[in-house]
Coordinates of C-alpha atoms in Angstrom, one line a residue:
Chain A
X1 CA 167.4 72.6 121.8
X2 CA 164.7 74.4 119.7
X3 CA 161.2 73.4 120.9
X4 CA 159.2 72.9 117.6
X5 CA 157.6 76.1 117.2
X6 CA 154.1 75.4 115.5
X7 CA 154.2 77.4 112.3
X8 CA 150.8 78.0 110.8
X9 CA 150.5 76.1 107.7
X10 CA 150.2 78.2 104.5
X11 CA 146.8 76.9 103.8
X12 CA 145.5 78.2 107.1
X13 CA 146.5 81.6 106.0
X14 CA 145.0 81.2 102.5
X15 CA 141.7 80.1 104.0
X16 CA 141.7 83.0 106.5
X17 CA 142.3 85.3 103.4
X18 CA 139.4 83.8 101.6
X19 CA 137.1 84.1 104.5
X20 CA 138.1 87.6 104.9
X21 CA 137.2 88.2 101.4
X22 CA 133.9 86.5 101.8
X23 CA 133.1 88.8 104.8
X24 CA 134.1 92.0 103.1
X25 CA 132.1 90.9 100.0
X26 CA 129.0 91.7 102.0
X27 CA 130.3 95.3 102.7
X28 CA 131.3 95.7 99.0
X29 CA 127.8 94.6 97.9
X30 CA 126.1 97.2 100.2
X31 CA 128.4 99.8 98.8
X32 CA 128.0 98.8 95.3
X33 CA 124.2 98.7 95.6
X34 CA 124.3 102.2 97.3
X35 CA 126.5 103.6 94.5
X36 CA 124.2 102.1 91.9
X37 CA 121.0 103.3 93.2
X38 CA 122.3 106.8 94.0
X39 CA 123.9 107.3 90.6
X40 CA 120.6 106.7 88.8
X41 CA 118.9 109.2 90.9
X42 CA 121.9 111.8 91.0
X43 CA 121.0 113.6 87.7
X44 CA 117.6 114.6 89.3
X45 CA 119.6 116.5 92.1
X46 CA 122.1 118.3 90.1
X47 CA 120.6 118.7 86.5
X48 CA 118.6 121.7 86.1
X49 CA 117.0 120.3 82.9
X50 CA 115.5 117.3 84.8
X51 CA 111.9 117.2 85.5
X52 CA 111.2 120.5 83.4
X53 CA 107.6 119.3 82.6
X54 CA 107.1 118.6 86.3
X55 CA 108.3 122.0 87.4
X56 CA 111.6 121.1 89.0
X57 CA 112.9 118.9 91.7
X58 CA 110.6 120.6 94.5
X59 CA 107.5 119.6 92.4
X60 CA 108.1 116.0 93.8
X61 CA 106.8 117.1 97.0
X62 CA 104.4 120.1 96.2
X63 CA 100.8 120.2 95.4
X64 CA 99.9 121.5 91.9
X65 CA 97.0 122.5 89.8
X66 CA 96.9 119.9 87.1
X67 CA 94.6 120.4 84.0
X68 CA 91.4 118.7 84.7
X69 CA 91.6 119.1 88.5
X70 CA 89.6 121.5 90.7
X71 CA 92.3 122.2 93.3
X72 CA 96.0 121.9 93.7
X73 CA 96.7 118.1 94.7
X74 CA 99.6 115.8 95.4
X75 CA 99.1 113.5 92.5
X76 CA 101.3 110.1 91.6
X77 CA 100.2 109.2 88.0
X78 CA 103.5 108.7 86.2
X79 CA 102.0 107.7 83.0
X80 CA 99.6 110.1 81.7
X81 CA 99.0 113.1 79.7
X82 CA 101.3 114.5 81.3
X83 CA 102.7 112.1 83.7
X84 CA 102.5 113.3 87.3
X85 CA 105.4 112.6 89.6
X86 CA 104.5 113.7 93.3
X87 CA 105.9 111.3 95.7
X88 CA 103.9 112.7 98.8
X89 CA 101.1 110.1 98.3
X90 CA 103.6 107.3 98.4
X91 CA 105.3 108.6 101.4
X92 CA 102.0 109.0 103.3
X93 CA 100.9 105.5 102.1
X94 CA 104.3 104.1 103.5
X95 CA 103.8 105.8 106.9
X96 CA 100.2 104.9 107.1
X97 CA 100.8 101.3 106.7
X98 CA 104.0 101.2 108.6
X99 CA 102.4 103.2 111.5
X100 CA 99.5 100.8 111.6
X101 CA 101.8 97.7 111.5
X102 CA 103.7 99.0 114.5
X103 CA 100.4 99.7 116.4
X104 CA 99.6 95.9 116.1
X105 CA 103.2 94.6 116.3
X106 CA 104.5 96.6 119.5
X107 CA 101.9 95.3 121.8
X108 CA 101.9 91.9 120.5
X109 CA 105.7 91.7 120.3
X110 CA 106.5 93.3 123.6
X111 CA 103.6 91.5 125.5
X112 CA 104.6 88.2 124.0
X113 CA 108.1 88.7 125.1
X114 CA 107.1 89.7 128.5
X115 CA 104.8 86.5 128.7
X116 CA 107.6 84.2 127.4
X117 CA 110.4 85.4 129.6
X118 CA 108.4 86.3 132.8
X119 CA 105.3 84.3 132.9
X120 CA 105.3 81.1 130.8
X121 CA 106.5 77.6 132.0
X122 CA 109.5 76.5 130.3
X123 CA 107.7 74.0 127.9
X124 CA 105.2 76.5 126.6
X125 CA 108.1 79.0 126.2
X126 CA 110.0 76.5 124.0
X127 CA 106.9 75.7 122.0
X128 CA 106.0 79.4 121.4
X129 CA 109.4 80.4 120.6
X130 CA 109.7 77.7 117.9
X131 CA 106.5 78.8 116.3
X132 CA 107.4 82.5 116.3
X133 CA 110.9 81.5 114.5
X134 CA 109.0 79.6 112.1
X135 CA 106.7 82.4 111.4
X136 CA 109.7 84.7 110.7
X137 CA 110.9 82.0 108.2
X138 CA 107.6 82.0 106.2
X139 CA 108.4 83.8 102.8
X140 CA 106.7 87.2 102.6
X141 CA 104.9 86.1 99.2
X142 CA 103.2 83.2 101.0
X143 CA 102.0 85.7 103.9
X144 CA 100.9 88.1 101.2
X145 CA 98.9 85.3 99.2
X146 CA 97.3 84.3 102.6
X147 CA 96.2 87.9 103.4
X148 CA 94.9 88.4 99.7
X149 CA 93.0 85.1 99.4
X150 CA 91.8 84.5 102.8
X151 CA 92.3 87.2 105.5
X152 CA 91.3 90.2 103.5
X153 CA 87.6 88.9 102.8
X154 CA 87.2 88.0 106.5
X155 CA 88.5 91.3 107.8
X156 CA 86.0 93.1 105.2
X157 CA 83.1 91.1 106.4
X158 CA 84.0 91.5 110.1
X159 CA 84.4 95.2 109.8
X160 CA 82.0 95.9 107.0
X161 CA 84.6 97.9 105.1
X162 CA 84.1 99.4 101.5
X163 CA 87.6 98.2 100.4
X164 CA 88.7 94.4 100.6
X165 CA 92.4 95.4 100.1
X166 CA 93.3 98.3 102.3
X167 CA 96.0 99.7 104.6
X168 CA 94.7 97.8 107.7
X169 CA 94.8 94.3 106.1
X170 CA 98.3 95.1 104.7
X171 CA 99.2 96.1 108.1
X172 CA 98.0 92.9 109.6
X173 CA 100.1 90.9 106.9
X174 CA 103.1 93.0 107.7
X175 CA 102.6 92.1 111.5
X176 CA 103.4 88.6 110.7
X177 CA 106.7 89.6 109.6
X178 CA 107.4 92.2 112.3
X179 CA 106.2 90.6 115.4
X180 CA 108.9 88.0 115.3
X181 CA 111.4 90.7 115.0
X182 CA 110.3 92.7 117.9
X183 CA 109.4 89.7 120.1
X184 CA 112.8 88.1 119.8
X185 CA 115.0 91.2 120.2
X186 CA 112.7 92.2 123.3
X187 CA 113.0 88.8 124.8
X188 CA 116.8 89.0 124.6
X189 CA 116.6 92.3 126.2
X190 CA 114.6 91.1 129.1
X191 CA 116.9 88.1 129.5
X192 CA 119.9 90.5 129.8
X193 CA 118.6 92.2 132.7
X194 CA 120.7 91.2 135.7
X195 CA 119.3 88.7 138.0
X196 CA 120.4 90.7 141.0
X197 CA 117.9 93.6 140.2
X198 CA 115.0 91.1 139.9
X199 CA 115.9 89.3 143.1
X200 CA 116.5 92.6 145.0
X201 CA 113.1 93.6 143.9
X202 CA 111.3 90.3 145.1
X203 CA 113.3 90.2 148.3
X204 CA 112.0 93.6 149.2
X205 CA 108.4 92.2 149.0
X206 CA 107.4 93.3 145.4
X207 CA 105.0 91.1 143.5
X208 CA 106.0 89.3 140.5
X209 CA 104.1 91.7 138.1
X210 CA 105.3 94.6 140.2
X211 CA 108.9 93.5 139.6
X212 CA 108.3 93.0 135.9
X213 CA 106.5 96.4 135.4
X214 CA 108.8 98.4 137.7
X215 CA 112.1 96.8 137.4
X216 CA 112.6 94.2 134.4
X217 CA 110.8 96.4 131.7
X218 CA 112.3 99.8 132.5
X219 CA 115.9 98.2 132.8
X220 CA 115.2 96.5 129.4
X221 CA 113.9 99.7 127.8
X222 CA 116.7 100.4 125.4
X223 CA 116.7 97.0 124.0
X224 CA 112.8 97.3 123.7
X225 CA 113.5 100.5 121.8
X226 CA 116.0 98.7 119.6
X227 CA 113.3 96.1 118.9
X228 CA 110.9 98.7 117.8
X229 CA 113.4 100.6 115.5
X230 CA 114.4 97.2 113.9
X231 CA 110.8 96.3 113.5
X232 CA 110.1 99.5 111.8
X233 CA 112.9 99.2 109.6
X234 CA 111.6 95.7 108.6
X235 CA 108.1 97.1 108.1
X236 CA 109.0 100.0 105.9
X237 CA 111.2 98.0 103.6
X238 CA 108.8 95.0 103.2
X239 CA 107.4 94.8 99.6
X240 CA 105.6 91.6 98.6
X241 CA 103.1 91.7 101.5
X242 CA 102.1 95.3 100.8
X243 CA 102.1 94.9 97.0
X244 CA 99.6 92.0 97.3
X245 CA 97.5 93.2 100.2
X246 CA 97.2 97.0 100.2
X247 CA 95.2 97.7 97.0
X248 CA 98.1 100.2 95.7
X249 CA 95.9 103.1 95.3
X250 CA 98.1 106.2 95.7
X251 CA 95.5 107.9 98.2
X252 CA 96.4 110.7 100.3
X253 CA 94.7 110.8 103.8
X254 CA 95.3 108.6 106.9
X255 CA 92.1 106.6 106.8
X256 CA 93.3 103.0 107.7
X257 CA 90.3 101.5 105.9
X258 CA 91.2 103.1 102.5
X259 CA 93.9 101.6 100.2
X260 CA 97.4 102.8 100.3
X261 CA 100.6 102.7 97.9
X262 CA 103.8 102.3 99.4
X263 CA 107.3 103.3 98.1
X264 CA 108.4 99.7 97.9
X265 CA 105.4 98.4 96.1
X266 CA 105.7 101.3 93.7
X267 CA 109.3 100.4 92.8
X268 CA 108.3 96.7 92.3
X269 CA 105.3 97.5 90.2
X270 CA 106.8 100.3 87.8
X271 CA 110.5 99.7 87.5
X272 CA 110.0 96.8 85.0
X273 CA 108.3 98.8 82.4
X274 CA 109.8 102.2 82.7
X275 CA 112.0 103.6 79.9
X276 CA 115.5 103.8 81.5
X277 CA 116.9 107.3 81.8
X278 CA 113.5 108.8 81.8
X279 CA 112.4 111.1 84.7
X280 CA 109.9 108.4 85.9
X281 CA 112.9 105.9 86.0
X282 CA 115.1 108.3 87.9
X283 CA 112.4 109.1 90.4
X284 CA 111.9 105.5 91.1
X285 CA 115.6 105.2 91.9
X286 CA 115.4 108.4 94.0
X287 CA 112.7 106.5 96.2
X288 CA 115.0 103.6 96.2
X289 CA 117.8 105.6 97.5
X290 CA 115.3 107.3 100.2
X291 CA 114.5 103.8 101.5
X292 CA 118.1 102.7 101.4
X293 CA 119.1 105.6 103.6
X294 CA 116.1 105.2 105.9
X295 CA 116.3 101.5 106.4
X296 CA 120.2 101.6 106.8
X297 CA 120.0 104.5 109.4
X298 CA 117.2 102.5 111.3
X299 CA 119.4 99.3 111.3
X300 CA 122.4 101.3 112.6
X301 CA 120.5 103.0 115.3
X302 CA 119.0 99.6 116.4
X303 CA 122.4 97.9 116.4
X304 CA 123.9 100.8 118.4
X305 CA 121.4 100.7 121.0
X306 CA 121.7 96.9 121.5
X307 CA 125.4 96.9 121.6
X308 CA 125.5 99.8 124.2
X309 CA 122.9 98.1 126.3
X310 CA 125.1 94.8 126.2
X311 CA 128.1 96.5 127.1
X312 CA 126.6 98.4 130.0
X313 CA 124.9 95.2 131.3
X314 CA 128.1 93.3 131.0
X315 CA 129.9 95.9 133.1
X316 CA 127.1 95.5 135.7
X317 CA 126.3 99.1 135.4
X318 CA 122.7 99.2 134.6
X319 CA 121.8 102.1 132.3
X320 CA 119.0 104.0 134.3
X321 CA 116.4 105.1 132.0
X322 CA 113.7 106.2 134.2
X323 CA 113.2 107.1 137.8
X324 CA 111.7 103.6 138.8
X325 CA 114.9 101.8 137.3
X326 CA 117.1 104.2 139.1
X327 CA 115.3 103.5 142.4
X328 CA 115.5 99.9 141.6
X329 CA 119.2 100.2 141.1
X330 CA 119.7 102.0 144.2
X331 CA 117.8 99.5 146.3
X332 CA 119.7 96.9 144.6
X333 CA 122.8 98.4 145.8
X334 CA 121.5 98.6 149.4
X335 CA 120.4 95.1 149.3
X336 CA 123.9 94.0 148.3
Chain B
X1 CA 156.1 84.1 55.6
X2 CA 154.1 83.0 58.7
X3 CA 152.9 86.6 59.2
X4 CA 151.6 86.7 55.6
X5 CA 149.7 83.5 56.2
X6 CA 148.1 84.9 59.4
X7 CA 147.2 88.1 57.5
X8 CA 145.5 86.1 54.7
X9 CA 143.7 83.9 57.2
X10 CA 142.6 87.0 59.2
X11 CA 141.3 88.7 56.0
X12 CA 139.2 85.7 54.9
X13 CA 137.7 85.4 58.3
X14 CA 136.8 89.1 58.3
X15 CA 135.3 88.7 54.7
X16 CA 133.3 85.7 56.0
X17 CA 132.1 87.5 59.0
X18 CA 131.0 90.4 57.1
X19 CA 129.0 88.3 54.7
X20 CA 127.5 86.4 57.5
X21 CA 126.4 89.9 59.0
X22 CA 124.8 90.7 55.8
X23 CA 122.9 87.6 55.6
X24 CA 122.0 87.8 59.1
X25 CA 120.4 91.4 58.3
X26 CA 118.3 89.9 55.4
X27 CA 117.1 87.2 57.6
X28 CA 115.9 89.3 60.5
X29 CA 112.8 91.3 60.4
X30 CA 112.3 94.0 63.1
X31 CA 109.0 94.9 64.5
X32 CA 108.5 97.9 66.7
X33 CA 105.7 99.8 68.3
X34 CA 102.7 99.4 70.3
X35 CA 103.1 98.0 73.8
X36 CA 99.6 96.5 73.8
X37 CA 100.6 94.4 70.9
X38 CA 104.1 93.3 72.4
X39 CA 102.7 90.0 73.7
X40 CA 101.0 89.4 70.3
X41 CA 104.1 90.2 68.4
X42 CA 106.1 87.9 70.4
X43 CA 103.8 85.2 70.0
X44 CA 103.9 85.6 66.2
X45 CA 107.8 85.9 66.1
X46 CA 108.0 82.7 68.0
X47 CA 105.4 80.7 66.1
X48 CA 106.8 82.1 62.8
X49 CA 110.2 80.9 63.6
X50 CA 108.8 77.4 64.0
X51 CA 107.5 77.3 60.5
X52 CA 110.7 79.3 59.1
X53 CA 113.7 78.5 61.6
X54 CA 116.1 80.3 59.2
X55 CA 114.4 83.8 59.7
X56 CA 114.3 85.7 63.1
X57 CA 111.9 88.4 64.2
X58 CA 112.8 91.0 66.6
X59 CA 110.1 92.5 68.7
X60 CA 110.4 95.8 70.7
X61 CA 107.8 98.2 72.2
X62 CA 107.8 101.6 73.1
X63 CA 104.4 102.8 71.7
X64 CA 102.7 103.0 68.4
X65 CA 104.1 106.5 67.9
X66 CA 107.7 105.3 68.4
X67 CA 107.1 102.4 65.8
X68 CA 105.9 104.6 63.2
X69 CA 108.8 107.0 63.8
X70 CA 111.1 104.3 63.5
X71 CA 109.4 103.4 60.2
X72 CA 110.1 106.8 58.9
X73 CA 113.8 106.7 59.9
X74 CA 114.3 103.4 58.3
X75 CA 115.2 101.8 61.7
X76 CA 112.5 99.0 61.6
X77 CA 111.0 97.0 58.9
X78 CA 107.4 96.8 60.5
X79 CA 105.7 99.1 62.8
X80 CA 102.9 97.7 65.2
X81 CA 100.2 100.2 65.9
X82 CA 97.1 100.0 68.2
X83 CA 95.6 103.2 66.8
X84 CA 94.9 104.7 63.4
X85 CA 97.8 106.0 61.5
X86 CA 97.3 109.7 61.2
X87 CA 97.4 111.3 57.6
X88 CA 100.3 113.4 58.6
X89 CA 102.3 110.3 59.4
X90 CA 101.3 108.6 56.1
X91 CA 102.5 111.7 54.2
X92 CA 105.9 111.6 56.1
X93 CA 106.1 107.9 55.1
X94 CA 105.3 108.7 51.4
X95 CA 108.0 111.5 51.4
X96 CA 110.5 108.5 51.7
X97 CA 109.5 107.3 48.2
X98 CA 107.2 104.2 48.7
X99 CA 103.6 103.8 49.2
X100 CA 102.9 102.9 52.9
X101 CA 100.5 100.1 53.7
X102 CA 98.5 99.9 56.6
X103 CA 97.2 96.3 57.5
X104 CA 94.6 95.3 60.0
X105 CA 95.9 92.2 61.7
X106 CA 93.7 91.7 64.8
X107 CA 90.7 93.1 66.7
X108 CA 90.9 94.3 70.4
X109 CA 87.8 94.8 72.8
X110 CA 88.0 96.3 76.2
X111 CA 85.5 94.9 78.4
X112 CA 84.1 96.4 81.6
X113 CA 83.2 93.8 84.2
X114 CA 81.0 93.8 87.4
X115 CA 80.1 91.2 90.0
X116 CA 77.7 88.7 88.7
X117 CA 74.9 89.8 91.3
X118 CA 75.4 93.5 90.2
X119 CA 72.0 94.7 88.6
X120 CA 73.6 97.4 86.8
X121 CA 71.7 97.3 83.4
X122 CA 74.3 99.2 81.3
X123 CA 76.9 102.1 81.3
X124 CA 77.6 104.7 78.7
X125 CA 81.1 105.8 78.0
X126 CA 80.5 109.3 79.8
X127 CA 79.3 107.5 83.0
X128 CA 82.2 105.1 82.9
X129 CA 84.6 108.1 82.7
X130 CA 82.9 109.8 85.7
X131 CA 83.3 106.7 87.6
X132 CA 87.0 106.3 87.1
X133 CA 87.8 109.9 87.1
X134 CA 86.2 110.0 90.6
X135 CA 83.4 112.3 89.7
X136 CA 80.7 109.7 90.4
X137 CA 81.4 107.7 93.4
X138 CA 78.3 105.6 94.3
X139 CA 76.4 103.1 92.1
X140 CA 73.3 105.4 92.1
X141 CA 75.2 108.1 90.3
X142 CA 75.4 105.9 87.2
X143 CA 72.1 104.4 87.1
X144 CA 72.5 101.5 89.5
X145 CA 70.3 100.5 92.5
X146 CA 72.9 99.8 95.0
X147 CA 73.4 102.8 97.3
X148 CA 77.0 101.9 98.3
X149 CA 80.3 103.2 97.2
X150 CA 82.0 102.0 93.8
X151 CA 85.2 100.2 94.3
X152 CA 87.4 100.8 91.3
X153 CA 89.9 98.2 90.1
X154 CA 92.4 98.9 87.4
X155 CA 95.9 97.9 86.1
X156 CA 99.3 99.1 86.9
X157 CA 100.5 102.0 84.8
X158 CA 103.0 99.8 83.1
X159 CA 100.0 98.3 81.3
X160 CA 98.9 99.1 77.8
X161 CA 95.5 98.5 78.7
X162 CA 95.9 101.2 81.4
X163 CA 97.1 103.8 78.8
X164 CA 94.4 102.6 76.3
X165 CA 91.6 103.2 79.0
X166 CA 93.1 106.6 80.1
X167 CA 93.3 107.9 76.4
X168 CA 90.1 106.5 75.2
X169 CA 87.6 106.5 78.1
X170 CA 89.1 109.1 80.4
X171 CA 89.9 111.5 77.7
X172 CA 93.6 111.7 78.7
X173 CA 92.7 112.7 82.3
X174 CA 93.8 110.8 85.3
X175 CA 92.4 107.9 87.1
X176 CA 90.7 108.6 90.5
X177 CA 93.5 108.2 93.2
X178 CA 91.3 105.5 94.9
X179 CA 91.5 103.1 92.0
X180 CA 93.1 100.1 93.1
X181 CA 96.2 98.8 90.9
X182 CA 96.3 95.1 90.2
X183 CA 99.1 93.3 88.6
X184 CA 97.1 91.9 85.6
X185 CA 93.7 91.3 83.9
X186 CA 93.2 88.1 85.7
X187 CA 94.0 89.7 89.1
X188 CA 91.3 92.5 88.2
X189 CA 88.6 89.8 87.3
X190 CA 89.6 87.8 90.6
X191 CA 89.0 90.9 92.7
X192 CA 85.7 91.9 90.7
X193 CA 84.5 88.2 91.3
X194 CA 84.6 88.6 95.0
X195 CA 83.4 92.2 95.2
X196 CA 79.7 93.0 94.7
X197 CA 80.6 96.8 94.8
X198 CA 83.5 96.3 92.3
X199 CA 84.1 97.4 88.8
X200 CA 87.1 96.5 86.6
X201 CA 88.3 96.6 83.0
X202 CA 90.5 94.4 80.7
X203 CA 90.4 92.0 77.7
X204 CA 87.3 90.5 76.5
X205 CA 88.7 87.1 76.5
X206 CA 89.7 86.7 80.1
X207 CA 86.3 87.3 81.5
X208 CA 85.1 84.2 83.7
X209 CA 82.8 84.6 86.7
X210 CA 82.1 88.1 86.2
X211 CA 79.3 90.0 84.2
X212 CA 80.2 91.9 81.1
X213 CA 78.4 95.4 81.3
X214 CA 76.8 96.5 78.0
X215 CA 78.3 100.0 77.0
X216 CA 76.6 102.6 75.1
X217 CA 78.9 105.0 72.9
X218 CA 76.8 108.0 74.4
X219 CA 74.0 108.9 76.7
X220 CA 70.6 107.7 75.4
X221 CA 72.0 105.5 72.7
X222 CA 71.5 101.5 72.8
X223 CA 74.2 99.8 75.0
X224 CA 76.3 97.1 73.2
X225 CA 77.3 93.9 74.7
X226 CA 81.1 93.1 73.6
X227 CA 81.4 90.0 71.7
X228 CA 83.2 89.0 68.4
X229 CA 80.5 90.4 66.1
X230 CA 80.1 93.8 67.9
X231 CA 83.7 94.2 68.3
X232 CA 84.6 93.5 64.7
X233 CA 81.6 95.6 63.3
X234 CA 82.7 98.6 65.3
X235 CA 79.4 99.0 67.3
X236 CA 80.9 98.2 70.6
X237 CA 82.5 101.5 71.6
X238 CA 85.8 100.1 73.3
X239 CA 86.8 98.0 70.1
X240 CA 89.6 98.8 67.9
X241 CA 91.7 97.3 65.2
X242 CA 95.4 96.6 65.8
X243 CA 97.7 97.4 62.8
X244 CA 101.0 96.4 61.3
X245 CA 102.4 99.4 59.1
X246 CA 104.8 99.0 56.2
X247 CA 106.7 101.9 54.7
X248 CA 106.6 100.5 51.2
X249 CA 105.8 97.3 49.3
X250 CA 107.5 94.5 51.3
X251 CA 109.9 92.1 49.9
X252 CA 111.7 88.9 51.3
X253 CA 111.4 88.0 54.8
X254 CA 109.3 91.0 55.8
X255 CA 106.6 90.0 53.1
X256 CA 106.7 86.3 54.2
X257 CA 106.1 87.5 57.9
X258 CA 103.1 89.7 57.0
X259 CA 101.6 87.0 54.7
X260 CA 101.9 84.5 57.4
X261 CA 100.3 86.9 60.0
X262 CA 97.3 87.1 57.9
X263 CA 97.2 83.2 57.4
X264 CA 95.3 80.7 59.4
X265 CA 98.2 79.9 61.5
X266 CA 99.2 83.5 62.1
X267 CA 95.6 84.3 63.0
X268 CA 95.5 81.4 65.5
X269 CA 98.1 83.1 67.6
X270 CA 95.7 86.2 68.1
X271 CA 93.3 84.7 70.5
X272 CA 96.1 83.4 72.9
X273 CA 97.2 87.1 73.2
X274 CA 93.6 88.1 74.3
X275 CA 92.4 89.6 71.1
X276 CA 90.0 88.6 68.2
X277 CA 91.3 87.2 64.8
X278 CA 90.2 89.2 62.0
X279 CA 86.7 88.3 60.4
X280 CA 87.1 86.4 57.2
X281 CA 86.1 89.4 54.8
X282 CA 88.6 91.8 56.4
X283 CA 91.3 89.2 56.3
X284 CA 90.5 88.7 52.5
X285 CA 90.6 92.5 52.1
X286 CA 94.0 92.9 53.7
X287 CA 95.3 89.8 51.8
X288 CA 94.1 91.5 48.6
X289 CA 95.9 94.8 49.6
X290 CA 99.1 93.1 50.0
X291 CA 98.5 91.2 46.8
X292 CA 97.9 94.3 44.6
X293 CA 100.7 96.2 46.1
X294 CA 103.2 93.7 44.5

């Protein structure tokens, strides 16, 4: 007698196919965007006739003595007589704002995560986590408007700054977007540290804060590194906040109180009005390609670190990242 | 038999389509040129369409030079220009056989704004240039009493006002790198209104809550406050006429559009785009020019 073997109905398989298609559409979209952006920039890299009035591809990165200037300089003034397409001021502006953002976001994000997972009572933790998640959901244009309309004036008065819109204010705005990323991933990393390690440390008479600093944090270090990398990727790709709060002046130099123009803001501000196919247009796509590669690489790096960490911890084989952690592992083994 | 019917019907359809395409061409006026005037041109196109729904106006930018070149090639009916048409260009247009007509259609004044509490009495064009090129960095360098640094506000480089300022005030040189780029004239005014050390530029019609700086054409000459009168009589140094250029005596829809632009309704659209309507005597002169050319 045949037992009724359950055959999957045809519509189950159809829906499975459909879901697979949806899933792969995300991959297709990423590939399509990449190909599109690179294709527009490609002639710059292979065509010798491109950028002739700039002096070739290398001129995008090299200072030049333009008419009317006293010394060779990096100048981004794509509309002019002639237009000047040196991307170095934009790279400097991007790194300046991103660096400042991380200087604010790492202590706040990591410190906040340690507070939440190690110190805070449960009720406080739940409230704060909800607030942080809410903060991550605020649209960046709202954050940008808040910074532009309210925060910038306050910061200028507090520090007596010349420029109301500057790299520092933009970095504070960006920190609103980056801190939630760093905090949530760091907190996850701290949580995945095996309890035995912490208990062993406490059993050996270490204080809570000694355990946190000497055992939990070092053991979670790869996760924290991933949090920082992903936060950096978020900061470098964010557009609206910097467009509204940074002043968008393509200034060279690392003074945090001066204005800065980022790669993202430049693309957003200029692409709408530029002649398609012109050198200016292609350079904007080259900047887009650069951002694409950098954020893609950072995301992959962050993901890889997190995955590795998870796998190692699940196999209860703690990745020793520092001498302290190694000692902690050794003591844990002794204790068990 | 059936094949024959299909063929005949197909041919008729083709003929109909061709005739419609021709009529479409006669009912469409193309207007190319100045980017500064694109918004104004679009306003004109829209309002004109309301009075004459059977006609349509196609507006595109590219710059005054592009528009005039298109006029020479015969690829546009009208060119918009925010600068004078050069004699060389007029000769090239004459070489096509017709007599070109250059009509003044609006007046534009570029205002310079400072904070309301800024005591700066006036600026000459050379000082303004020194400020925005970064050669003068403090208010005391340009006759102000405030010892602090000047904060420069400007427009994004996609703006026609940016290009006009670069061309006419900066003598085609670059803005100082410190010039903050803002996304519109309203944003520039907003920034200057809250910054006692700030200076900005933009259309005259937008200025609220900021002070308009009187501008002298050259050092030692009297400074002029921008208003409708000084902009129109040419004594304000940052004022200019905006033009529509025709390659020859216009006919049909093109003529209707140009006549309408010089009418009360056409001029009423000018202020909405941030410019001044033509003074009555100029308008009369331009209408006469059009009539005489018939």
